[in-house]
Coordinates of C-alpha atoms in Angstrom, one line a residue:
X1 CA -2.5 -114.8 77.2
X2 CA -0.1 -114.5 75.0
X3 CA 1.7 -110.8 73.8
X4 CA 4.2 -110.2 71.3
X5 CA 7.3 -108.8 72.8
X6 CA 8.0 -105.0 72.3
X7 CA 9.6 -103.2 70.0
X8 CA 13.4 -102.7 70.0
X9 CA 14.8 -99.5 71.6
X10 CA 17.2 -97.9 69.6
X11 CA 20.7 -97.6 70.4
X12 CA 21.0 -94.1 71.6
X13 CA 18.3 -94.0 73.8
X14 CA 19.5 -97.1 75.4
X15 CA 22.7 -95.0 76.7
X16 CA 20.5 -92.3 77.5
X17 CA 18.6 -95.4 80.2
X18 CA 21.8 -96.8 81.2
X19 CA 23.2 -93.2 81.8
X20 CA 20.2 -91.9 83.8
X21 CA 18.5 -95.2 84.6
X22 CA 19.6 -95.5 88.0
X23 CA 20.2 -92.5 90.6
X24 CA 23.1 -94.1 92.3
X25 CA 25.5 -94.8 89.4
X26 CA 28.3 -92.3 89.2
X27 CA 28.1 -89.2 87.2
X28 CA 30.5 -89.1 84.6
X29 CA 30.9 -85.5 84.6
X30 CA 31.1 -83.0 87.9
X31 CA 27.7 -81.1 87.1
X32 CA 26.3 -80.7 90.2
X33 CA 27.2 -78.4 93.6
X34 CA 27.9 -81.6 94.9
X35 CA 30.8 -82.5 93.1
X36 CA 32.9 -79.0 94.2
X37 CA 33.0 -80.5 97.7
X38 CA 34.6 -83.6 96.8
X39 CA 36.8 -84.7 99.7
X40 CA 39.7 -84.7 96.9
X41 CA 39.8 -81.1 96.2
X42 CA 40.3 -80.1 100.1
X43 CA 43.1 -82.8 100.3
X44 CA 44.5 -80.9 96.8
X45 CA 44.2 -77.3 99.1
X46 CA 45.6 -79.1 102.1
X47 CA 48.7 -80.2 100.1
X48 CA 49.6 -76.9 98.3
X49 CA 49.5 -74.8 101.8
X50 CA 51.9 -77.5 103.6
X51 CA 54.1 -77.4 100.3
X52 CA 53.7 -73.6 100.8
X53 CA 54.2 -73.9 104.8
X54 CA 57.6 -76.1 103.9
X55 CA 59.0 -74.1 102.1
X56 CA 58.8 -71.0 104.4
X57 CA 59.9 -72.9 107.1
X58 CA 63.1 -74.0 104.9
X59 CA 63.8 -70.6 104.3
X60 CA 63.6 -69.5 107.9
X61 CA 66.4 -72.8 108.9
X62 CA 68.2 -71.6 106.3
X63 CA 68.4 -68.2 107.3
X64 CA 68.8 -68.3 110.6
X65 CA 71.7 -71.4 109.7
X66 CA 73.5 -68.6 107.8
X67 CA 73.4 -66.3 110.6
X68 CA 74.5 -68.5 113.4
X69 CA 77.6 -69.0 110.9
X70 CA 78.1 -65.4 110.6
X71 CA 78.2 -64.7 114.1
X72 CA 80.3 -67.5 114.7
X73 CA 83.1 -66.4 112.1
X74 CA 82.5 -62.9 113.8
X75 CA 83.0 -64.0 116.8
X76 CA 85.9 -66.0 116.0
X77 CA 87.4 -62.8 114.6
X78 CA 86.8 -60.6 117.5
X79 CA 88.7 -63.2 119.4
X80 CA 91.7 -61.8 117.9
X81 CA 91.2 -58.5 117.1
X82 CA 88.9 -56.1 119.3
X83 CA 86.8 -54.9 116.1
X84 CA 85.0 -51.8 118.4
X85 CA 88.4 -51.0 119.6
X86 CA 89.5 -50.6 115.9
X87 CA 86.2 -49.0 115.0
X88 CA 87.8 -46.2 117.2
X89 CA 90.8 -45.9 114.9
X90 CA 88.9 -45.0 111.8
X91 CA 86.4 -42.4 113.1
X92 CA 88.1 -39.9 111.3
X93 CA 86.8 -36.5 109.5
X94 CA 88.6 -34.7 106.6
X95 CA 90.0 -31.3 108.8
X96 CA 90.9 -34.3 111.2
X97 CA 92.9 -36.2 108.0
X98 CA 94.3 -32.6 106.9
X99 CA 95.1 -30.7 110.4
X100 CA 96.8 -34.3 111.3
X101 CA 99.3 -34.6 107.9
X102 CA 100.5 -31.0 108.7
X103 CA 101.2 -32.3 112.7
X104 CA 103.3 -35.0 111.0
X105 CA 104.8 -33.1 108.7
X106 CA 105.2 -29.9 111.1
X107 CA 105.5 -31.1 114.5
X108 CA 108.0 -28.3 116.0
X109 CA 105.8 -25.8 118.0
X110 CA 102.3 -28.0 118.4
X111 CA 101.1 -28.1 122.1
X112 CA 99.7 -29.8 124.0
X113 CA 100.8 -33.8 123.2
X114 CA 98.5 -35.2 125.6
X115 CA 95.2 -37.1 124.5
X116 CA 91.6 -36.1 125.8
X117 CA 89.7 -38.5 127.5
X118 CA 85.8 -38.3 128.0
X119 CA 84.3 -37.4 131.7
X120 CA 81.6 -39.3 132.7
X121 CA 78.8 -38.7 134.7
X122 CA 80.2 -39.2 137.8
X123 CA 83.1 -37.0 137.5
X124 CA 86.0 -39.2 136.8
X125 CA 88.3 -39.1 133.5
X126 CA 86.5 -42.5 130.9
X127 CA 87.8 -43.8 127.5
X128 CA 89.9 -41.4 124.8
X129 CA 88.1 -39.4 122.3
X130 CA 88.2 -40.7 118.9
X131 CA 90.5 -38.9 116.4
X132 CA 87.7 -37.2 114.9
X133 CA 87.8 -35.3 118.2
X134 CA 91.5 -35.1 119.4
X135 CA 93.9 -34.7 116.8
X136 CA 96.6 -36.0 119.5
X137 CA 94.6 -39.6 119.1
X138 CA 96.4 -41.7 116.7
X139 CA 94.4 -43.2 114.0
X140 CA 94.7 -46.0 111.4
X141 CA 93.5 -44.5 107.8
X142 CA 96.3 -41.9 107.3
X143 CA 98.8 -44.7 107.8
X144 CA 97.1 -47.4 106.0
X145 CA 96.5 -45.0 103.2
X146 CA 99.9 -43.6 103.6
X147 CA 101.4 -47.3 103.0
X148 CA 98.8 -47.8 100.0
X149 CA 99.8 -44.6 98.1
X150 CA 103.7 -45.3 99.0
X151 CA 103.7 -48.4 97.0
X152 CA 101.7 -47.5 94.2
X153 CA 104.0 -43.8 94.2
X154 CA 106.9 -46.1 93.9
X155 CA 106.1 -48.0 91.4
X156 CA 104.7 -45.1 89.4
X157 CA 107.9 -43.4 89.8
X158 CA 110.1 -45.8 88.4
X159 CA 107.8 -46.3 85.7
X160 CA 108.6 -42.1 84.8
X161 CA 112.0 -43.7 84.7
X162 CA 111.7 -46.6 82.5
X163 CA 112.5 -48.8 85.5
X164 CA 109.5 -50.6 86.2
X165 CA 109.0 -54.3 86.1
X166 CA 106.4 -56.6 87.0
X167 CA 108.0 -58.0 90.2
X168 CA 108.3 -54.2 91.9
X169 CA 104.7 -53.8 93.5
X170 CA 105.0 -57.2 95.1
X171 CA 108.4 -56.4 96.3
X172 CA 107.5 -53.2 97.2
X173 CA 104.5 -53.6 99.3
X174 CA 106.5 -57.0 100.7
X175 CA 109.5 -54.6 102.0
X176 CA 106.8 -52.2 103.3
X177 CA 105.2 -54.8 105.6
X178 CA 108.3 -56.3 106.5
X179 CA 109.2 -52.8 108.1
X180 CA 106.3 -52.3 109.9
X181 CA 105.7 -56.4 111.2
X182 CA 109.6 -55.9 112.3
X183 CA 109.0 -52.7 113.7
X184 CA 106.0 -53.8 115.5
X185 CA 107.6 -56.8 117.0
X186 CA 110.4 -55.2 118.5
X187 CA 108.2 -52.5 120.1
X188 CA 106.3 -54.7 121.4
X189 CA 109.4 -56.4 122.7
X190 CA 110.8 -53.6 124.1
X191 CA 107.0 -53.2 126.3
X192 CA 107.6 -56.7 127.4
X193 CA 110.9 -56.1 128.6
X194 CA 110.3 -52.6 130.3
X195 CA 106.8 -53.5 132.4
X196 CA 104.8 -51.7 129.7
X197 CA 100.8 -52.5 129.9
X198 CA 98.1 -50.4 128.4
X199 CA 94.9 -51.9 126.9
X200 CA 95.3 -50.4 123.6
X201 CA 98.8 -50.7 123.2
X202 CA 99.4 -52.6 120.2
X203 CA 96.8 -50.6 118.0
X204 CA 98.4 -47.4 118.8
X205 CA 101.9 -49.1 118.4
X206 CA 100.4 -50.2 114.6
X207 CA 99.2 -46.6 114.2
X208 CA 102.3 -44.5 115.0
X209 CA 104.3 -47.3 113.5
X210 CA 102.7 -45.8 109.9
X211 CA 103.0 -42.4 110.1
X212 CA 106.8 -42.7 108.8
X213 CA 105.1 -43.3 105.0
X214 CA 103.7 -39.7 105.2
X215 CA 107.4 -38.7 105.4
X216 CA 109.1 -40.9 102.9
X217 CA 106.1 -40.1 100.2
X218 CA 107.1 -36.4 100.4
X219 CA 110.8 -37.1 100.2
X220 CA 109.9 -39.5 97.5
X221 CA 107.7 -36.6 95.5
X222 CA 109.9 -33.7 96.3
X223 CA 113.4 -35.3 95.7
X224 CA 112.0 -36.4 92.3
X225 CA 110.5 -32.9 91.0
X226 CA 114.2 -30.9 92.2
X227 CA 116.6 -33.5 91.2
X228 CA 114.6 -34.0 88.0
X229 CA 114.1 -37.5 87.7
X230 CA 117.4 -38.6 89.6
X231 CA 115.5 -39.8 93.0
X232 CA 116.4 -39.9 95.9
X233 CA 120.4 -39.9 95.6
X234 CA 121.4 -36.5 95.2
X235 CA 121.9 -33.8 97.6
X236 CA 118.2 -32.5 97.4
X237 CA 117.2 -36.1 98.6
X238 CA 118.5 -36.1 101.2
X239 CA 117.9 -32.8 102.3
X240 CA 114.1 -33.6 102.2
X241 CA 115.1 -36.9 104.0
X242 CA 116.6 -35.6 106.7
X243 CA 114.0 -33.2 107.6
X244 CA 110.9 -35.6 107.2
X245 CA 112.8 -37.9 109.4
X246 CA 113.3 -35.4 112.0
X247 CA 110.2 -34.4 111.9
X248 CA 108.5 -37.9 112.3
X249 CA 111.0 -38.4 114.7
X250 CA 110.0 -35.6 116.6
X251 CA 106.3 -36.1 116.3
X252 CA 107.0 -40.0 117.6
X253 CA 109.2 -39.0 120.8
X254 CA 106.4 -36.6 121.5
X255 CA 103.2 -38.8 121.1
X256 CA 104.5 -42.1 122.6
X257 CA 106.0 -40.1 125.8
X258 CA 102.3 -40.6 126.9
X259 CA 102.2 -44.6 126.1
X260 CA 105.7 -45.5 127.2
X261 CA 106.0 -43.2 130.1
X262 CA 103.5 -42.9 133.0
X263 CA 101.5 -39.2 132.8
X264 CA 99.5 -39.5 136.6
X265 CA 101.4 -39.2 139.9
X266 CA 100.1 -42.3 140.6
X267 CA 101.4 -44.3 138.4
X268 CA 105.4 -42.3 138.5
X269 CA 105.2 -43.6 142.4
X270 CA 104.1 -47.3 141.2
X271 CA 107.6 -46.9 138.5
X272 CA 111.1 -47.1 140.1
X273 CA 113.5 -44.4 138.6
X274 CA 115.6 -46.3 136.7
X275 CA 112.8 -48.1 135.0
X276 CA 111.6 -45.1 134.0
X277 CA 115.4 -43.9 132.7
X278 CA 115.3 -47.1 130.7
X279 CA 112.0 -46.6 129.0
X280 CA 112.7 -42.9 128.4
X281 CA 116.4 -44.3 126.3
X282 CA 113.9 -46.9 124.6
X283 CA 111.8 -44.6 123.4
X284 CA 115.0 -42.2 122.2
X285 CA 116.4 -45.3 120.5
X286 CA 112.8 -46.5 118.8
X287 CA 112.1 -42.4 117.9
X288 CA 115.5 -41.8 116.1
X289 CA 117.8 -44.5 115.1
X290 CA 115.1 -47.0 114.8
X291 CA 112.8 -44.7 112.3
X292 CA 115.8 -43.3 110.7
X293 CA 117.2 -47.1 109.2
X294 CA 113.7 -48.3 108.3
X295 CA 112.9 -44.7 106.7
X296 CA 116.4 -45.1 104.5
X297 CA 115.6 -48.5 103.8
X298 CA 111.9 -47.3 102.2
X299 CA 113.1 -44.5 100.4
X300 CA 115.9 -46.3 98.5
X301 CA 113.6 -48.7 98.2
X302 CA 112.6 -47.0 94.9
X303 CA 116.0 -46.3 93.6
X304 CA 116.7 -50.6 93.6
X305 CA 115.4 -50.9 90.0
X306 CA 116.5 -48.0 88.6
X307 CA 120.2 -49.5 89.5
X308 CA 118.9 -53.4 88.5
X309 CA 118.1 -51.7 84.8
X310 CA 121.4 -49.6 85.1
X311 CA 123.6 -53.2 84.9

């Protein structure tokens, strides 16, 4: 029997059959729970927490990279310079700073010169107190600020005078290292020579070595308020020059007695006589002529460009 074919479909409800015809086409569009738990999407969480977990790890490598270089430039340091030892030097307080300047600068009638050491537990004499707690102990910040304020005073003085030039704070501060590298050397020559050991030898040698700036900054101050802007020349120079230099000389012969010269019993038995005579004329010739020819040599340091501008 024959039928007549069926009526055409139209065109939009042939899209809606091919889109929903069959169950296992793909869905064009996520609409169902299903689709939230497409393997995709946990692969997309996986990647941002590795990302995440990279990242942190690079900054850990990093981090601890630039701490194994820091302990390595540290250590390279302390290889050379005993940076808890010098620690030691600056543990200073401000009666310390003050009651020390007027020791310097007033050394005459001070007792005693030895330095205190710590008792420990089981009875017997340890390291030295720091500064803070012995004023005998030398220390490093009144001579390195000493130095500091000496070459900036010089300069600022021949400024007052019309004397400054660019050149003087790099000559000045070259001359004041000079002296105390020199100075420095030969004392620790003159150890050498003599038998002299002591652990922290060359740190006090560095420290006592820049106590003669205190010295030359008065002379430098007070010569230039009396002889009214003439420096150090005239006779009120080196009036105030003679006596800081005795004083520092003083203040040296005193203090380094007890880093030259044996203080125990013990150790004068271990030191024949005339080593001991020899050290005790060292320590004369470093206290007195030594410190008085670098002292003249900083404080007419200052009076150089004045006679430069003068030709």
């Amino acid at each position: 029997m024959m039928r007549s074919p069926p009526p055409p479909v139209p065109q939009q409800q042939q899209q809606q059959q091919s889109g929903y015809g069959s169950p296992y086409q793909p869905q064009p569009g996520g609409g169902g729970g299903a689709s939230h738990m497409h393997p995709a999407y946990g692969s997309f969480l996986n990647d941002q927490t590795a990302q995440m977990g990279l990242q942190v790890g690079k900054s850990a490598v990093m981090a601890g990279q630039e701490l194994m270089e820091q302990n390595t430039d540290h250590s390279k340091f302390n290889r050379y310079i005993n940076v808890s030892a010098l620690k030691h030097y600056f543990n200073v307080s401000n009666s310390y700073v003050l009651s020390k300047l007027l020791l310097v600068l007033f050394p005459w009638r001070h007792r005693p010169w030895s330095r205190k050491q710590a008792i420990s537990s089981s009875g017997q004499e340890g390291f030295f107190l720091p500064p803070r707690e012995d004023i005998n102990s030398p220390d490093m910040y009144i001579p390195v600020m000493a130095c500091v304020t000496y070459i900036l005073l010089s300069t600022v003085l021949a400024g007052l005078r019309g004397a400054f030039h660019p050149e003087l704070l790099g000559l000045t501060a070259t001359t004041a290292f000079a002296v105390v590298i020199v100075e420095i050397l030969a004392l620790k020559l003159g150890c050498y020579l003599l038998a002299i050991s002591n652990e922290s030898q060359l740190l006090d040698l560095v420290a006592y070595s820049g106590y003669k700036f205190v010295g030359i900054i008065v002379t430098l101050v007070v010569s230039e308020v009396l002889s009214r802007g003439s420096g150090t020349g005239g006779w009120a120079g080196w009036t105030v020059f003679a006596y800081c230099f005795l004083a520092n000389a003083f203040f040296l012969l005193r203090s380094l007695k007890y880093v030259l010269l044996p203080e125990n019993a013990a150790d004068r038995h271990t030191v024949a006589r005339s080593q001991r005579n020899r050290r005790t004329q060292f320590l004369f010739i470093y206290s007195y002529i030594v410190q008085f020819v670098f002292m003249w040599v900083l404080s007419r340091q200052e009076a150089a460009p004045k006679a430069v501008v003068g030709k």
